[in-house]
mmCIF file of C-alpha atoms in Angstrom:
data_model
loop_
_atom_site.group_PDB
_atom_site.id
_atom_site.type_symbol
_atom_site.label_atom_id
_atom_site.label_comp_id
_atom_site.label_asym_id
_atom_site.label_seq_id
_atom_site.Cartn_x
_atom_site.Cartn_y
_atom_site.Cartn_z
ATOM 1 C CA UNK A 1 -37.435 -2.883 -7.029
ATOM 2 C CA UNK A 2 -37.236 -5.993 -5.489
ATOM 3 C CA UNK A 3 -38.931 -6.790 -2.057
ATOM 4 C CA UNK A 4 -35.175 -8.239 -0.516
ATOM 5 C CA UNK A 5 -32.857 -5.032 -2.027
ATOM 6 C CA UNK A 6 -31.474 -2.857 1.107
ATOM 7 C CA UNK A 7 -31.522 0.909 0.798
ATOM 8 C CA UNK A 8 -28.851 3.088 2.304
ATOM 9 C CA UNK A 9 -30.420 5.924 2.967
ATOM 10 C CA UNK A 10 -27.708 8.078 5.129
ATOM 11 C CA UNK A 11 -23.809 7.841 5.632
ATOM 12 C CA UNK A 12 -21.204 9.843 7.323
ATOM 13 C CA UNK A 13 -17.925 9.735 7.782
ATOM 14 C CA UNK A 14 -14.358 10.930 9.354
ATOM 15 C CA UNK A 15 -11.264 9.666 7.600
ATOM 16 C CA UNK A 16 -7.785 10.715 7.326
ATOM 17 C CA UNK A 17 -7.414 14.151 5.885
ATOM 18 C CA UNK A 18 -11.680 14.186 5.453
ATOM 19 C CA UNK A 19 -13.690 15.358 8.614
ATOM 20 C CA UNK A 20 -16.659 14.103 6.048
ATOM 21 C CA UNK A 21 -17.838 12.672 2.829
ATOM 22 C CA UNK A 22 -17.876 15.780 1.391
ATOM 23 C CA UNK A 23 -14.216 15.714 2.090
ATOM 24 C CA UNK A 24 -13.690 11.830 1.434
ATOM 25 C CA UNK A 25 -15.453 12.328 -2.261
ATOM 26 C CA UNK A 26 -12.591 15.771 -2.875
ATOM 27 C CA UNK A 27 -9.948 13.315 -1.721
ATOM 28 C CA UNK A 28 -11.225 10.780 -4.213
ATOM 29 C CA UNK A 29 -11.590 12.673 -7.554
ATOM 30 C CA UNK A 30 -8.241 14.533 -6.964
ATOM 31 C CA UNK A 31 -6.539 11.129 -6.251
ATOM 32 C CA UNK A 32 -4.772 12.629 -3.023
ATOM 33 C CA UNK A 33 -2.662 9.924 -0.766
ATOM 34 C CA UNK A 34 -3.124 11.135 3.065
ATOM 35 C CA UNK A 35 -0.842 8.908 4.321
ATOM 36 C CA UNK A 36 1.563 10.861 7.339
ATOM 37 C CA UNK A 37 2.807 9.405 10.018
ATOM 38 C CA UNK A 38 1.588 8.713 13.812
ATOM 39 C CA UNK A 39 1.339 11.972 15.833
ATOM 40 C CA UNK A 40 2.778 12.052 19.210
ATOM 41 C CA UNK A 41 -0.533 12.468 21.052
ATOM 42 C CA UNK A 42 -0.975 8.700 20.460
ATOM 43 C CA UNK A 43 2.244 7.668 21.671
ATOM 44 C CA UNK A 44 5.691 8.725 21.589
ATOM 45 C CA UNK A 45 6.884 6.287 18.203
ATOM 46 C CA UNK A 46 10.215 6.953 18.989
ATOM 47 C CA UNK A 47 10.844 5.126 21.556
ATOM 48 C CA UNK A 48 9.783 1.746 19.384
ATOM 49 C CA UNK A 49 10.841 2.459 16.332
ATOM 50 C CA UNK A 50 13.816 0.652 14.606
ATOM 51 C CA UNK A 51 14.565 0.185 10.949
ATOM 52 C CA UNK A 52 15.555 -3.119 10.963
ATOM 53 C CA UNK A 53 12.387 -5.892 10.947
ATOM 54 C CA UNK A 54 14.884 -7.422 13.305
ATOM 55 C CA UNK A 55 14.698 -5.721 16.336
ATOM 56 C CA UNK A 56 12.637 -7.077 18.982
ATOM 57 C CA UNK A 57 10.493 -5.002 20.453
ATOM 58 C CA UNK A 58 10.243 -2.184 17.342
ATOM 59 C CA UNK A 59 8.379 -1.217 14.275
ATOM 60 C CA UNK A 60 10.405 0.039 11.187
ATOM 61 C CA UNK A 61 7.586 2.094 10.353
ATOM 62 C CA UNK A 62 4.899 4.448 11.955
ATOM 63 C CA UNK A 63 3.354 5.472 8.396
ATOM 64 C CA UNK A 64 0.060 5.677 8.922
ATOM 65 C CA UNK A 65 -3.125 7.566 7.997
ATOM 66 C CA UNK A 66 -4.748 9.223 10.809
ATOM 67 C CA UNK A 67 -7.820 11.515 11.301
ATOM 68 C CA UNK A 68 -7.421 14.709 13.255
ATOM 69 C CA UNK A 69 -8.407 15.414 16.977
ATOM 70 C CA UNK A 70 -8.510 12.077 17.576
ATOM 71 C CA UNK A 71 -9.081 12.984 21.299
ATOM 72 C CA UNK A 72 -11.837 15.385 20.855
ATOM 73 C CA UNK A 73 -15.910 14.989 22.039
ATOM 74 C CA UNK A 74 -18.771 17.000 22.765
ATOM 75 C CA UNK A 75 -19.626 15.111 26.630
ATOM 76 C CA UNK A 76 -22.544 17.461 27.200
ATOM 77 C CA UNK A 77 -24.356 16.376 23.472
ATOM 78 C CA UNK A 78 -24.568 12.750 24.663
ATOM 79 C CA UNK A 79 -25.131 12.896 27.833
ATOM 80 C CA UNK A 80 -21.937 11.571 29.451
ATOM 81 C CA UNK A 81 -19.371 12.897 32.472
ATOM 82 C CA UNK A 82 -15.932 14.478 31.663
ATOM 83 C CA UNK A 83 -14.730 11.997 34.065
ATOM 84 C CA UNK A 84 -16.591 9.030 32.492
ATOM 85 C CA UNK A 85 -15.114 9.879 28.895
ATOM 86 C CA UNK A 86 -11.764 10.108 29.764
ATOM 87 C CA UNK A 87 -12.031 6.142 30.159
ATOM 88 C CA UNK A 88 -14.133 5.872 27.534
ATOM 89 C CA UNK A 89 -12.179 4.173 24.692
ATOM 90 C CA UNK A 90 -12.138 7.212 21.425
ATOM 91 C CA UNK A 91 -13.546 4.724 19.113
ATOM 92 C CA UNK A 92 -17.076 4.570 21.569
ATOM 93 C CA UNK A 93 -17.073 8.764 20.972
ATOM 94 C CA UNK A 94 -16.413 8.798 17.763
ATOM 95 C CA UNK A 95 -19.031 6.205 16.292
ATOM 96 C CA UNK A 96 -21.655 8.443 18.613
ATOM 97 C CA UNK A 97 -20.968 11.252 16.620
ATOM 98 C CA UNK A 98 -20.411 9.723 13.607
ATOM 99 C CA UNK A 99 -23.932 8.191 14.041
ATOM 100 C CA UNK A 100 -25.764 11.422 15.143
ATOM 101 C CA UNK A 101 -24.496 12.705 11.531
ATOM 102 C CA UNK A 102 -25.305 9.679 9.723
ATOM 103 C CA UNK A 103 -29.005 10.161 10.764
ATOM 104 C CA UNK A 104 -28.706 13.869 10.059
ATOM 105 C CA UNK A 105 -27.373 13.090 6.364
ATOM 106 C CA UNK A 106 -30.806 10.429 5.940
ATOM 107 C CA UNK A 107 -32.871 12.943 7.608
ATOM 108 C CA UNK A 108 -33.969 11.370 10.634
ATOM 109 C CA UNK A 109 -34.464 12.728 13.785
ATOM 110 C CA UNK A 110 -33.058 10.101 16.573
ATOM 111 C CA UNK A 111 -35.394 10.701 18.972
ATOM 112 C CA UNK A 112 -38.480 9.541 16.567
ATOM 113 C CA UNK A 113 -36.008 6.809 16.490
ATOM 114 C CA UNK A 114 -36.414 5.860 20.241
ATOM 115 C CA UNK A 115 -37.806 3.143 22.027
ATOM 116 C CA UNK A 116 -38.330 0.975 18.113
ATOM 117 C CA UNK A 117 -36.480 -1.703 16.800
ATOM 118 C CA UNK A 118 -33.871 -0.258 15.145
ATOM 119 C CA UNK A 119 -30.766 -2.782 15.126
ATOM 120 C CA UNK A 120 -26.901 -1.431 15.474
ATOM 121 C CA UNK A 121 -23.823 -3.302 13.580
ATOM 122 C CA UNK A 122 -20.504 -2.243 14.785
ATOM 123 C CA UNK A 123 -17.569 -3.815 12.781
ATOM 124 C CA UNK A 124 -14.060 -2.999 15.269
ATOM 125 C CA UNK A 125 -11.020 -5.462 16.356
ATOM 126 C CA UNK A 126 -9.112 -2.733 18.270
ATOM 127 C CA UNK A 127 -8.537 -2.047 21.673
ATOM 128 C CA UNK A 128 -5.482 -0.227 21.511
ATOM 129 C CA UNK A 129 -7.388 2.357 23.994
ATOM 130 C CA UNK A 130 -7.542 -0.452 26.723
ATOM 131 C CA UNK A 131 -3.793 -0.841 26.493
ATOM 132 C CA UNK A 132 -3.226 1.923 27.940
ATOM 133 C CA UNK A 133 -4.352 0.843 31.312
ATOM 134 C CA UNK A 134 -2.053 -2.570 31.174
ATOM 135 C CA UNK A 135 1.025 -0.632 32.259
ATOM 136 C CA UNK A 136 -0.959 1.130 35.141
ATOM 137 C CA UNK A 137 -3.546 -0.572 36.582
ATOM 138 C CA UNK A 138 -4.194 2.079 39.169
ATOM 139 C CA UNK A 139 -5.430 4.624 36.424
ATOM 140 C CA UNK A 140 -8.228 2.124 35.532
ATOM 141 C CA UNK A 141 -12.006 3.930 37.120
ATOM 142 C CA UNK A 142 -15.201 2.798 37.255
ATOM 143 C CA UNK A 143 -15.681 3.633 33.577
ATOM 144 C CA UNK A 144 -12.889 1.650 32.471
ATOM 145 C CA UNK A 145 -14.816 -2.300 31.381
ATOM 146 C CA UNK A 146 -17.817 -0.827 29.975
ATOM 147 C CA UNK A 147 -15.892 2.178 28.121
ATOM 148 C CA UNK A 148 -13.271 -0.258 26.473
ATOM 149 C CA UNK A 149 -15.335 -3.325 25.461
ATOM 150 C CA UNK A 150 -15.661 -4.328 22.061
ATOM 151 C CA UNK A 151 -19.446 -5.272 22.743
ATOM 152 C CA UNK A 152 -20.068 -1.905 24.151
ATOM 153 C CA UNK A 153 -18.927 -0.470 21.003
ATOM 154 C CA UNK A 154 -22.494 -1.153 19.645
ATOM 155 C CA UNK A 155 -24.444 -1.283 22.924
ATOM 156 C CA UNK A 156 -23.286 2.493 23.255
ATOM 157 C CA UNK A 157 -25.559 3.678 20.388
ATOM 158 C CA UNK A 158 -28.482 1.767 21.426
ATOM 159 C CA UNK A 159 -28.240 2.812 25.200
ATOM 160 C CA UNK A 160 -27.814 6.722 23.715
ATOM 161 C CA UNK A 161 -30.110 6.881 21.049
ATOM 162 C CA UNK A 162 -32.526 4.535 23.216
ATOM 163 C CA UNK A 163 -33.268 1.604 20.593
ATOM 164 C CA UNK A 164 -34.269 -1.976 20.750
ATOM 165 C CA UNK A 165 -32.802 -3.930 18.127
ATOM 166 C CA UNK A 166 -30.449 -5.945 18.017
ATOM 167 C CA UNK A 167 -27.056 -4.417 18.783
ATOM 168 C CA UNK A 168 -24.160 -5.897 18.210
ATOM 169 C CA UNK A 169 -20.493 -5.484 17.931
ATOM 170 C CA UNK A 170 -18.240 -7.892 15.298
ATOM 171 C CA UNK A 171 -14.458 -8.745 15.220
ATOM 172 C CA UNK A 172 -13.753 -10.175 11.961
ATOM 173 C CA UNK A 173 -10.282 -8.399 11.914
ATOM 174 C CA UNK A 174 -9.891 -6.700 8.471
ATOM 175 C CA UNK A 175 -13.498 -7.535 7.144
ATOM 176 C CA UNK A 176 -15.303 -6.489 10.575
ATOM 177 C CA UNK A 177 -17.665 -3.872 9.213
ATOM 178 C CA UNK A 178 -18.549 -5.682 5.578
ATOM 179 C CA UNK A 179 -19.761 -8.987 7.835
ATOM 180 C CA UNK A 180 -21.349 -6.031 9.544
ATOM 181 C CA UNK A 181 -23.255 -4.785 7.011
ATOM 182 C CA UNK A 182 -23.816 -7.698 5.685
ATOM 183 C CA UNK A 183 -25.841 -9.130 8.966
ATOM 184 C CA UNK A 184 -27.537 -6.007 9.115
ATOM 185 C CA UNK A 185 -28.692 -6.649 5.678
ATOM 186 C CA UNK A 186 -29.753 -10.094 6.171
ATOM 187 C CA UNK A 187 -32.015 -8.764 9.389
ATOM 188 C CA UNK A 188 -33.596 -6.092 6.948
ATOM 189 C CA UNK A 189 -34.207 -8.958 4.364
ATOM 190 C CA UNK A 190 -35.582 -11.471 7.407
ATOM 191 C CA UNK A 191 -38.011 -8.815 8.456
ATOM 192 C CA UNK A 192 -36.493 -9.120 12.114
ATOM 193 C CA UNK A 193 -35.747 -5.008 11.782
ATOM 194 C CA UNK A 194 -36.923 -2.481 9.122
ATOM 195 C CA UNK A 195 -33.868 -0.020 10.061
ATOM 196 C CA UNK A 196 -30.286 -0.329 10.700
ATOM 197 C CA UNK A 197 -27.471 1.780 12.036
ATOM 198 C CA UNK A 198 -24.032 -0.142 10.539
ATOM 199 C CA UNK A 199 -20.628 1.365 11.487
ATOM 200 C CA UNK A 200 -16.964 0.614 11.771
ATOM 201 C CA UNK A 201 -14.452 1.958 13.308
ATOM 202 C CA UNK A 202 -10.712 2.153 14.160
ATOM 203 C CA UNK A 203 -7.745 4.647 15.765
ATOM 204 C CA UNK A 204 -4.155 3.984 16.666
ATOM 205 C CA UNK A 205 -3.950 4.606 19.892
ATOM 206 C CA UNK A 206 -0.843 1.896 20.955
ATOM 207 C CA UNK A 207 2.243 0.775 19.661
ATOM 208 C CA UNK A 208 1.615 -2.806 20.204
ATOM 209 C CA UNK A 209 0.079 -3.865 16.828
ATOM 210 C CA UNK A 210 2.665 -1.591 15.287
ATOM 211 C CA UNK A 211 5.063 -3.917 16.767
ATOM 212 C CA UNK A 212 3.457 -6.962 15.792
ATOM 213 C CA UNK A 213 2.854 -6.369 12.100
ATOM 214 C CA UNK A 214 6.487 -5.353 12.407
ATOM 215 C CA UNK A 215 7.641 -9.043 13.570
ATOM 216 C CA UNK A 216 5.501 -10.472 10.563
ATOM 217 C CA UNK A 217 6.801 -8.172 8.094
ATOM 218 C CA UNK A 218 3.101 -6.979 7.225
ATOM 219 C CA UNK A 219 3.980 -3.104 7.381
ATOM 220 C CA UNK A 220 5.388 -1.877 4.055
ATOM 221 C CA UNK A 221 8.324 -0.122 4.834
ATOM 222 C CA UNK A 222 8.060 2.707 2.424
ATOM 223 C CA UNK A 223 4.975 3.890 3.621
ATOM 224 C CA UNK A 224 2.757 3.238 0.770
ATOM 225 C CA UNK A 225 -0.238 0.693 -0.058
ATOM 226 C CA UNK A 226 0.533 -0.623 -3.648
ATOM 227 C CA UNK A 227 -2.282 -3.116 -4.258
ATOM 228 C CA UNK A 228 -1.882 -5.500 -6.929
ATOM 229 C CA UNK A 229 1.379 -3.781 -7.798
ATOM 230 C CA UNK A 230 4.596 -5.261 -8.406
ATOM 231 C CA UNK A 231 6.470 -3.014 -6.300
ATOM 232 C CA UNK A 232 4.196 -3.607 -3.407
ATOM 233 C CA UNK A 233 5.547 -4.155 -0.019
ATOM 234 C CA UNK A 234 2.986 -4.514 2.559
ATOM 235 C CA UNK A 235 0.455 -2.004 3.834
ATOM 236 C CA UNK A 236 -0.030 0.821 5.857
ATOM 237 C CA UNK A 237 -2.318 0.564 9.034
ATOM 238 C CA UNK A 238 -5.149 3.698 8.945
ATOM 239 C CA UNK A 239 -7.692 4.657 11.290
ATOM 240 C CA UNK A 240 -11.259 6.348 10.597
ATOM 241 C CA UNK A 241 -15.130 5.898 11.656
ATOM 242 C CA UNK A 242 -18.150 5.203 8.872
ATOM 243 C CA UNK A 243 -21.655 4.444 9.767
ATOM 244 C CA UNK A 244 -24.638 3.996 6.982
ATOM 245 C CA UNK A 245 -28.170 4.073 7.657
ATOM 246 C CA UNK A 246 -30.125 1.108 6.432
ATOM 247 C CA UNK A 247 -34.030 0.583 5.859
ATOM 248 C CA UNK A 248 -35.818 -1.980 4.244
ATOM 249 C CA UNK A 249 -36.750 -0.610 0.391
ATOM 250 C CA UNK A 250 -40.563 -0.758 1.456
ATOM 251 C CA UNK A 251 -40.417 1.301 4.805
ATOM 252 C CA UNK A 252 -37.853 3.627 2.695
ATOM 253 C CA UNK A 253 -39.966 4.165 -0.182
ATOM 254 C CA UNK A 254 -42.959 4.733 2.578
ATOM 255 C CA UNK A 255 -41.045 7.568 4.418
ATOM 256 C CA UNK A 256 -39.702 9.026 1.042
ATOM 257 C CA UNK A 257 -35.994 8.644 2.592
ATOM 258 C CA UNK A 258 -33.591 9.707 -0.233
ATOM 259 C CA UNK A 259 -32.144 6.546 -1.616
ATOM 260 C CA UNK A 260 -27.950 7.026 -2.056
ATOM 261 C CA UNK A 261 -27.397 3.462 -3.140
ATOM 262 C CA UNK A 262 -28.918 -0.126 -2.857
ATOM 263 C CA UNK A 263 -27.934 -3.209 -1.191
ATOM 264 C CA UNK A 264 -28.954 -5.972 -4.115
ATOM 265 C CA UNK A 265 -26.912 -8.797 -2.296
ATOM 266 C CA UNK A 266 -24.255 -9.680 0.147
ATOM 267 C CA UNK A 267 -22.944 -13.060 1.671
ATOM 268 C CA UNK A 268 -19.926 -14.042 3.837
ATOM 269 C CA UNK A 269 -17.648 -16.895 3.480
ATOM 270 C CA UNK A 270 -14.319 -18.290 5.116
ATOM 271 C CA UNK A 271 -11.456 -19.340 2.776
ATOM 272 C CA UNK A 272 -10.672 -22.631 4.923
ATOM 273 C CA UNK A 273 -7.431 -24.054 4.959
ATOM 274 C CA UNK A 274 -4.707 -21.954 2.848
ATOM 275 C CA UNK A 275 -0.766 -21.802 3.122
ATOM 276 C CA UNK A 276 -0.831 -19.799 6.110
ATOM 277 C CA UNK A 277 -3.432 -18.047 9.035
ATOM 278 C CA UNK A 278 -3.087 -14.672 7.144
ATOM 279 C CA UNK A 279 -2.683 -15.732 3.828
ATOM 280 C CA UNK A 280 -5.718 -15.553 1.419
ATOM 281 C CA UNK A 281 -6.839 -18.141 -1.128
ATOM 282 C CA UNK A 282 -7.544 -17.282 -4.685
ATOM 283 C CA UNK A 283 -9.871 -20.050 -5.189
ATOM 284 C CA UNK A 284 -12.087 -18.782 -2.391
#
């Protein structure tokens, strides 16, 4: 091995139509497409939707691929108020629990965990939940900044789990949790940390960006991603929560973690000036 190579050494997920990688991997080798469409609980699509691109105001499509009980959280497990998760954005509950099973899949017990250096990389750009407190101000409590912050998004699973490192939360739009876990990595390689908690996470909670994508004709409008396709059309917008468990190869070879797959390099760029904002270059 060499002494800069990055060992994941736990992961868990929850994805659309997979509560967790045991369910992600099935969805995989049977090539299943879990794209529905937004549930009602989010919002009522209805009201928004048009099938013209033209319509201010509307999306021509609500296709998306969504997780189930998207609302749902233990309070009592992590130590938080019924009253103070009701204002606590989904994506904050999620990642906890998402986390607690990552370090159950690597076989670590969080509270040997507590009080070291571990460092927590959150990649999210959403804050669909906060939108919901726009059209009524009133409904906002004393929960409402830090349970709808981006930066709390990471902060969250240091404050719970009670550990030092660094902790921080990255908005990179589509790419936020590979620059993620790729400055997680380059902390392992630095020696600044020896372990690292790396998630990302995203839900639907608002029509807004539905409406958005709409106006740029980025939603396909049959429903279906079609990569490198000739009869693509756009994409479809998804929602889910991963988190891996890092550690440096030495201090996981010293604790006899069971090594799932190895970092060997990583490295983030920025394409520069192309033909347009959201427009890649091939060069690059």
């Amino acid at each position: 091995t060499r002494r800069d190579e990055v060992a994941i050494v736990g992961y868990a997920c929850r994805l659309p139509g997979a509560r967790d990688s045991d369910g992600f991997w099935k969805l995989l080798r049977h090539n299943l497409c879990t794209v529905t469409q937004i549930t009602p609980d989010r919002f009522p699509t209805q009201t928004y939707y048009h099938p013209s691109p033209d319509q201010i105001g509307r999306s021509y499509s609500f296709a998306a691929g969504v997780i189930n009980d998207v609302w749902g959280f233990d309070t009592t497990a992590f130590g938080m108020s019924p009253r103070e998760a009701e204002q606590v954005d989904p994506q904050h509950r999620h990642l906890l629990e998402v986390t607690h099973d990552a370090l159950a899949h690597a076989g670590i017990r969080p509270s040997l965990l507590a009080g070291s250096p571990v460092g927590v990389y959150v990649g999210a750009s959403s804050v669909d939940h906060a939108a919901r407190f726009f059209a009524d101000p009133s409904a906002a409590g004393m929960h409402m900044m830090t349970g709808n912050s981006l930066s709390i998004m990471a902060n969250r699973i240091s404050y719970t789990f009670d550990l030092r490192g660094p902790s921080l939360a990255i908005d990179t739009a589509c790419t936020s949790s590979l620059v993620a876990l790729n400055l997680a990595a380059e902390a392992i390689r630095s020696g600044a940390i020896e372990t690292a908690i790396v998630g990302g996470v995203n839900l639907l909670l608002s029509p807004f960006s539905y409406i958005g994508f709409s106006r740029a004709s980025m939603l396909s409008p049959t429903g279906l991603c079609r990569p490198f396709d000739a009869s693509a059309d756009g994409y479809v917008r998804a929602e889910g929560a991963i988190v891996v468990v890092l550690r440096s190869m030495s201090s996981a070879l010293k604790s006899r973690s069971r090594i799932h797959a190895v970092i060997v390099g990583s490295g983030v760029n920025q394409d520069g000036r192309t033909t347009g904002m959201s427009l890649p270059s091939a060069e690059s």
